[in-house]
mmCIF file of C-alpha atoms in Angstrom:
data_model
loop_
_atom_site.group_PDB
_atom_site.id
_atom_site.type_symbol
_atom_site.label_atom_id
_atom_site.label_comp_id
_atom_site.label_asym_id
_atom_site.label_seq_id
_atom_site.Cartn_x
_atom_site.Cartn_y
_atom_site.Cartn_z
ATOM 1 C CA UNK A 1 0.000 0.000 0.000
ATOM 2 C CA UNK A 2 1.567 3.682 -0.849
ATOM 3 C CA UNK A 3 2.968 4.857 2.506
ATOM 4 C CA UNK A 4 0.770 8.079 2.407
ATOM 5 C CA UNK A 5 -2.033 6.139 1.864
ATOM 6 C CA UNK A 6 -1.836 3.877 4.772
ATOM 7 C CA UNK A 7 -0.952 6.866 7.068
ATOM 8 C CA UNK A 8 -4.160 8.700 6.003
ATOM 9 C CA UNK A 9 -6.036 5.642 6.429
ATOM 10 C CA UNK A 10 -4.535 5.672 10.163
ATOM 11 C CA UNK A 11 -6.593 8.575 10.663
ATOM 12 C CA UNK A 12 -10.340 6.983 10.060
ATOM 13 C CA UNK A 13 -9.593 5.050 13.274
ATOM 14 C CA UNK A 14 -10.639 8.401 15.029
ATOM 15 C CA UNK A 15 -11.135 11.135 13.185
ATOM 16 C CA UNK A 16 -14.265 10.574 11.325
ATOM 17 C CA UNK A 17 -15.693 11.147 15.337
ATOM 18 C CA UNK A 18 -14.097 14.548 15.094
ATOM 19 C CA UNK A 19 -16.090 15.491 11.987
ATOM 20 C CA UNK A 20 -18.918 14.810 13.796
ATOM 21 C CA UNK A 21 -18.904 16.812 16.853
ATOM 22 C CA UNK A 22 -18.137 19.468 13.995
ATOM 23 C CA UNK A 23 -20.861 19.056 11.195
ATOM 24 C CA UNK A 24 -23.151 18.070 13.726
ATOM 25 C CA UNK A 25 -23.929 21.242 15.057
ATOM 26 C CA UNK A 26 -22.647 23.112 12.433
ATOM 27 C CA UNK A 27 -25.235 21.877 9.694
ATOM 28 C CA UNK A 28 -27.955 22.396 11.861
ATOM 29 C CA UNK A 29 -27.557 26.018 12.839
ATOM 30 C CA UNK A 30 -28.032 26.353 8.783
ATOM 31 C CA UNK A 31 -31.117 24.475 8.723
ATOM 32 C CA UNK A 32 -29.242 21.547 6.537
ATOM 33 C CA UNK A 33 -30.850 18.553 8.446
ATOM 34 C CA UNK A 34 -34.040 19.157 7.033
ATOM 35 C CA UNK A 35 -33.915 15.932 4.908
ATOM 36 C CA UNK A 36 -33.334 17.104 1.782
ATOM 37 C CA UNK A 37 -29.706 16.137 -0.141
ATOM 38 C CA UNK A 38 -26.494 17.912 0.820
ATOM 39 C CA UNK A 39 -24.592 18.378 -1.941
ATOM 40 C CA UNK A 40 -20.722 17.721 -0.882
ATOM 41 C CA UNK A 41 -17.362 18.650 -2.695
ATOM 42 C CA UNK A 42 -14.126 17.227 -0.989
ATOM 43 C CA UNK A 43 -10.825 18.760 -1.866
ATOM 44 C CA UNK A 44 -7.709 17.845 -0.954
ATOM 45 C CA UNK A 45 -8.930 15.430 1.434
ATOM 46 C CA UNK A 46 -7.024 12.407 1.217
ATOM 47 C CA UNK A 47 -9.268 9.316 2.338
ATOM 48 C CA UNK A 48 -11.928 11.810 2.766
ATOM 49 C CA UNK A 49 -12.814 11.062 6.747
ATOM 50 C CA UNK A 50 -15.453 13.900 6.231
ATOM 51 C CA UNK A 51 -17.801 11.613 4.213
ATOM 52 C CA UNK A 52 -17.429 8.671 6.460
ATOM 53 C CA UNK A 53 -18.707 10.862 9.682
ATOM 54 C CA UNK A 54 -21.710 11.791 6.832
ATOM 55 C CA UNK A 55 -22.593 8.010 6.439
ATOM 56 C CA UNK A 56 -22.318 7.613 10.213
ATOM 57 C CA UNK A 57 -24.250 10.324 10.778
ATOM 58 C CA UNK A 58 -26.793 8.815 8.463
ATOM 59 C CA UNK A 59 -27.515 12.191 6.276
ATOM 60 C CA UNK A 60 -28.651 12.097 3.014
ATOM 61 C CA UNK A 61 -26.306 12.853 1.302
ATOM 62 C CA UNK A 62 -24.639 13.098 -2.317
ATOM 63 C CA UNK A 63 -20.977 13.559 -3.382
ATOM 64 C CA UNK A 64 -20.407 15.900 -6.382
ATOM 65 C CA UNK A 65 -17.072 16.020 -6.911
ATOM 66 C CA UNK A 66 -13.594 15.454 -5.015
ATOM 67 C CA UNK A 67 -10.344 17.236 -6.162
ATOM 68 C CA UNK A 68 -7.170 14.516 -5.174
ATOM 69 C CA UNK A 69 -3.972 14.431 -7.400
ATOM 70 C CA UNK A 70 -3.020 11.148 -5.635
ATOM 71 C CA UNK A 71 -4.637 8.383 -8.105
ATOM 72 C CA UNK A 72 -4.144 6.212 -4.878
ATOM 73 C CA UNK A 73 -5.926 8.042 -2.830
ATOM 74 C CA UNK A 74 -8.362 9.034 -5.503
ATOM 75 C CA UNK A 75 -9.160 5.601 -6.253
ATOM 76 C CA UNK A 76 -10.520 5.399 -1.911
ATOM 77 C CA UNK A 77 -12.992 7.885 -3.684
ATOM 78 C CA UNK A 78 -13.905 6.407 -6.387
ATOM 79 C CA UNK A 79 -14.263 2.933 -4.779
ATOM 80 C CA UNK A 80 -15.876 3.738 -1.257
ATOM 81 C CA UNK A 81 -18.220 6.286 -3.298
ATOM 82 C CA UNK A 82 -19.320 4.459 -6.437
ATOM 83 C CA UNK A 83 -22.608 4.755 -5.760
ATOM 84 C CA UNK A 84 -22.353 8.898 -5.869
ATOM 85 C CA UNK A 85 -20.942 8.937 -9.308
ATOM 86 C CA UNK A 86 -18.724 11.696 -8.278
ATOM 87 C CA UNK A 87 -16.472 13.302 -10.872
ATOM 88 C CA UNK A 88 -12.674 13.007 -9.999
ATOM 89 C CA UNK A 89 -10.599 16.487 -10.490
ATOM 90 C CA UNK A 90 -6.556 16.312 -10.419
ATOM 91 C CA UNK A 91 -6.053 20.028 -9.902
ATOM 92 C CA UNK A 92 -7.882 21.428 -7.373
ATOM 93 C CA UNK A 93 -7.091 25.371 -8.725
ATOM 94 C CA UNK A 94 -9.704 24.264 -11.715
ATOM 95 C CA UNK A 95 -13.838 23.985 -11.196
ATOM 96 C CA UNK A 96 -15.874 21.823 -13.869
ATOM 97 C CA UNK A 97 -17.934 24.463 -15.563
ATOM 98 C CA UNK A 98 -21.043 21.733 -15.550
ATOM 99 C CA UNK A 99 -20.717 21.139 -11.793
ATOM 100 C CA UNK A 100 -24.000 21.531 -9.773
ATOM 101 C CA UNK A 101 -23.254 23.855 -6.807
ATOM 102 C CA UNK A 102 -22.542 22.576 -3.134
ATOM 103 C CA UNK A 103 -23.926 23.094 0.386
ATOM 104 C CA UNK A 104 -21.080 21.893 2.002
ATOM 105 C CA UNK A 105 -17.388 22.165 1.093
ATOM 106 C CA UNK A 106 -14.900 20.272 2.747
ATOM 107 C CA UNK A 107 -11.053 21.099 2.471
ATOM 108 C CA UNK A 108 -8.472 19.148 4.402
ATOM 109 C CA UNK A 109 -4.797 20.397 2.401
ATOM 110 C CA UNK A 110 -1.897 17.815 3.218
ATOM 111 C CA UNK A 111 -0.347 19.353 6.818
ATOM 112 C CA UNK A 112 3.039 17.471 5.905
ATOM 113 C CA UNK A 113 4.635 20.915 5.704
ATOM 114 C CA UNK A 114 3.051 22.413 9.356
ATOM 115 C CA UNK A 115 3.826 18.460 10.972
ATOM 116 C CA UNK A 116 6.030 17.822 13.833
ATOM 117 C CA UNK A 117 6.782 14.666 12.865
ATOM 118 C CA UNK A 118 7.808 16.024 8.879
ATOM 119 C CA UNK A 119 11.624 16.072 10.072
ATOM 120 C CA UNK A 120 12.374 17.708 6.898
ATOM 121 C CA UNK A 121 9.863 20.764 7.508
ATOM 122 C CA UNK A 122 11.202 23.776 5.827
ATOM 123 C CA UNK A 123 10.516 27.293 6.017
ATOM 124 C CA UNK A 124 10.427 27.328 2.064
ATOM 125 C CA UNK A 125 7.943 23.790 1.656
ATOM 126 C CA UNK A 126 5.682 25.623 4.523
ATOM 127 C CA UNK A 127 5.516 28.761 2.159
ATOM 128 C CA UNK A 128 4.986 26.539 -0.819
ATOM 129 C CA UNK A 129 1.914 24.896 0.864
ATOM 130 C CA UNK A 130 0.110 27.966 1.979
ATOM 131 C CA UNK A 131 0.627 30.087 -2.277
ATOM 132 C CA UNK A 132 -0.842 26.649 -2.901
ATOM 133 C CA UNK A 133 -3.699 27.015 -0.437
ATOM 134 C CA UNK A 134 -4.597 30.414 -1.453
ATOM 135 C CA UNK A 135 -4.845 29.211 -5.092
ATOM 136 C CA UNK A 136 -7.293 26.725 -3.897
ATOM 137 C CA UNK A 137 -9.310 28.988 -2.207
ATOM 138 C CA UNK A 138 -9.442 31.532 -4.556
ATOM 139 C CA UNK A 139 -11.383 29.302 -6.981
ATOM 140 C CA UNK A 140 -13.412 26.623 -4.588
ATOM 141 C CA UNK A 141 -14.575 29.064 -2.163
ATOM 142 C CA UNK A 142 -14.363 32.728 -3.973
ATOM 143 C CA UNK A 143 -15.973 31.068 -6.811
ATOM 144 C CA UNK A 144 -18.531 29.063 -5.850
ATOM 145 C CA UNK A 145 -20.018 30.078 -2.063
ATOM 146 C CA UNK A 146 -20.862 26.963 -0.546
ATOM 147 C CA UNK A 147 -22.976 27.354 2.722
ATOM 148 C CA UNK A 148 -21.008 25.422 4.387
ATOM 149 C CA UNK A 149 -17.229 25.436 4.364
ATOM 150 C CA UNK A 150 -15.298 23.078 6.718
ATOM 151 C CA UNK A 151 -11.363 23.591 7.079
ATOM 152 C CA UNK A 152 -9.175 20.974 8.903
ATOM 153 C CA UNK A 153 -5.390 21.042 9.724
ATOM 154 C CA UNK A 154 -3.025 20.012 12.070
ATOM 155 C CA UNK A 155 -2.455 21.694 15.202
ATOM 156 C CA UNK A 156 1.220 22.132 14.820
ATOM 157 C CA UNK A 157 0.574 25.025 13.205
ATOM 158 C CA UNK A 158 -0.540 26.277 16.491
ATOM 159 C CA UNK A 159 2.981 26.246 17.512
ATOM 160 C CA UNK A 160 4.963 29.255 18.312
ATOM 161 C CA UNK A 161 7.523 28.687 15.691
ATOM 162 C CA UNK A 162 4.476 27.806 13.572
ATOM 163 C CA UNK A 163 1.735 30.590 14.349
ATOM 164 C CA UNK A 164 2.444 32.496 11.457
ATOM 165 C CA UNK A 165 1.060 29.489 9.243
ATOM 166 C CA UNK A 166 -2.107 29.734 10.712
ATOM 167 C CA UNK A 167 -2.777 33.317 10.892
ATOM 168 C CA UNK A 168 -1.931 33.193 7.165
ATOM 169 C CA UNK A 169 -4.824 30.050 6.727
ATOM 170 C CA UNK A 170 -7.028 32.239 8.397
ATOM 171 C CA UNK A 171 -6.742 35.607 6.300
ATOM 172 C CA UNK A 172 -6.982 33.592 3.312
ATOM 173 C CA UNK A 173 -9.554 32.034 3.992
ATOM 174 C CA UNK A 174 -11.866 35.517 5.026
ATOM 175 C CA UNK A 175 -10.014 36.693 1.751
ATOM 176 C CA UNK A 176 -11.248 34.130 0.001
ATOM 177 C CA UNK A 177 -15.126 33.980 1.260
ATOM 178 C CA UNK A 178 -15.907 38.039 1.703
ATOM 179 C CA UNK A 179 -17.345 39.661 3.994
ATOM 180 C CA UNK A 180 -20.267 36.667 3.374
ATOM 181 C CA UNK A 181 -19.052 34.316 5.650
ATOM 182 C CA UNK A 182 -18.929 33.913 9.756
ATOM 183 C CA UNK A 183 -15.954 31.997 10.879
ATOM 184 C CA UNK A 184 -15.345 30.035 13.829
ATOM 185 C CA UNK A 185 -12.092 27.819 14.833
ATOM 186 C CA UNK A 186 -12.215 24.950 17.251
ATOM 187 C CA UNK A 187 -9.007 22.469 18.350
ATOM 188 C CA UNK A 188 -10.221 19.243 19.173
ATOM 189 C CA UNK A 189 -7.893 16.116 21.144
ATOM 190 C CA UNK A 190 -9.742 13.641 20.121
ATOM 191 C CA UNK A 191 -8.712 11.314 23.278
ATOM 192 C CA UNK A 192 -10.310 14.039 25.368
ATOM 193 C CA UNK A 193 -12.718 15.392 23.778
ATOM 194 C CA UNK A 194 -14.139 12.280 22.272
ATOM 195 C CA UNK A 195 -12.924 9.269 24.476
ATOM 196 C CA UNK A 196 -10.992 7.996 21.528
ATOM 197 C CA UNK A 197 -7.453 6.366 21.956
ATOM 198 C CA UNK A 198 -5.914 8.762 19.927
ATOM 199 C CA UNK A 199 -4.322 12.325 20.968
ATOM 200 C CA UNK A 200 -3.631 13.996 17.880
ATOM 201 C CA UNK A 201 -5.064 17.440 18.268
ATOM 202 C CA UNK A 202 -6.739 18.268 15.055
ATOM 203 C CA UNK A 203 -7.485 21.975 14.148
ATOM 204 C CA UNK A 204 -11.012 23.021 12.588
ATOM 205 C CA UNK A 205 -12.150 26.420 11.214
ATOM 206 C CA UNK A 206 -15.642 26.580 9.730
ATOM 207 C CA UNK A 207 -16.906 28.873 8.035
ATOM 208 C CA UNK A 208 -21.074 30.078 7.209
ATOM 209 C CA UNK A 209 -22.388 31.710 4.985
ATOM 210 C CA UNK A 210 -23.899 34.893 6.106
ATOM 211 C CA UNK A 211 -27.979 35.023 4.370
ATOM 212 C CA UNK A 212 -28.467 37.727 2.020
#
């Protein structure tokens, strides 16, 4: 199995709950429980953990697309989702022009660069990652307005050394969504919060959008 594949796979042992506690809540403040389909785009997800806590959560639910340029872990996608008939996107800096539009937008950017256990963490990779994320955002959430926008990263970038990182994650992402959208951040440890075995902190920001 491709090493970054099993890793990410490591994570559905406990994070799934986390995306839980966060859509939970989250979805219902904007009236999205009411039955009817929630459109979902994933992008940059890896194994997608996002739309496993939406099948445990038993929503009805549809995924549109998913942007991965991993074919391994875009292939978890297109197997665990058949039945969605989601449309598979490379590049996640390009939108389908045919593409219905989303309720709920999930982003989850690799946090390899912002990781304390990436021993070869560089100032220059950390830039890289974060030009890359404003790309991103400039087109999935600028774009297309989603009510719904759910961020997650590591909390390493918490870290002193690291703090810059995530005050840049946050301006681009108000940058991105206007003066539209309320944000909201939230660190969870999932062994504390959530009585699972793991204690990776994971960082969430979500973000509504504001009714016209």
């Amino acid at each position: 199995m491709n090493p970054k594949l099993r890793l990410a796979c490591l994570g559905l042992c406990i994070s799934p709950l986390a995306l839980e506690a966060i859509l939970q809540p989250a979805l219902s403040e904007l009236g999205l429980l009411d039955g009817r389909p929630l459109l979902v785009a994933s992008v940059c997800s890896g194994v997608s953990i996002g739309l496993v806590a939406l099948d445990n959560m038993g929503l009805n639910w549809r995924l549109l697309r998913f942007h991965e340029r991993d074919p391994a872990l875009a292939a978890v996608h297109s197997r665990g989702w058949a039945r969605h008939h989601a449309t598979w996107h490379r590049q996640a800096v390009t939108l389908p022009s045919d593409s219905p539009q989303e309720n709920l937008l999930i982003l989850s950017p690799d946090c390899g660069p912002f990781s304390h256990q990436n021993r070869h963490r560089s100032q220059d990779s950390m830039r890289a990652a974060l030009a890359e994320l404003a790309s991103i955002l400039s087109v999935q959430l600028s774009r297309r307005q989603p009510q719904l926008v759910i961020f997650e990263s590591t909390s390493a970038v918490l870290h002193r050394a690291r703090l810059q990182a995530a005050n840049f994650m946050v301006a681009a992402l108000r940058w991105a969504g206007g003066s539209r959208y309320t944000w909201k951040g939230r660190l969870l440890c999932p062994a504390h919060d959530l009585g699972a075995h793991n204690r990776r902190n994971r960082l969430f920001i979500v973000g509504s959008l504001r009714p016209r």
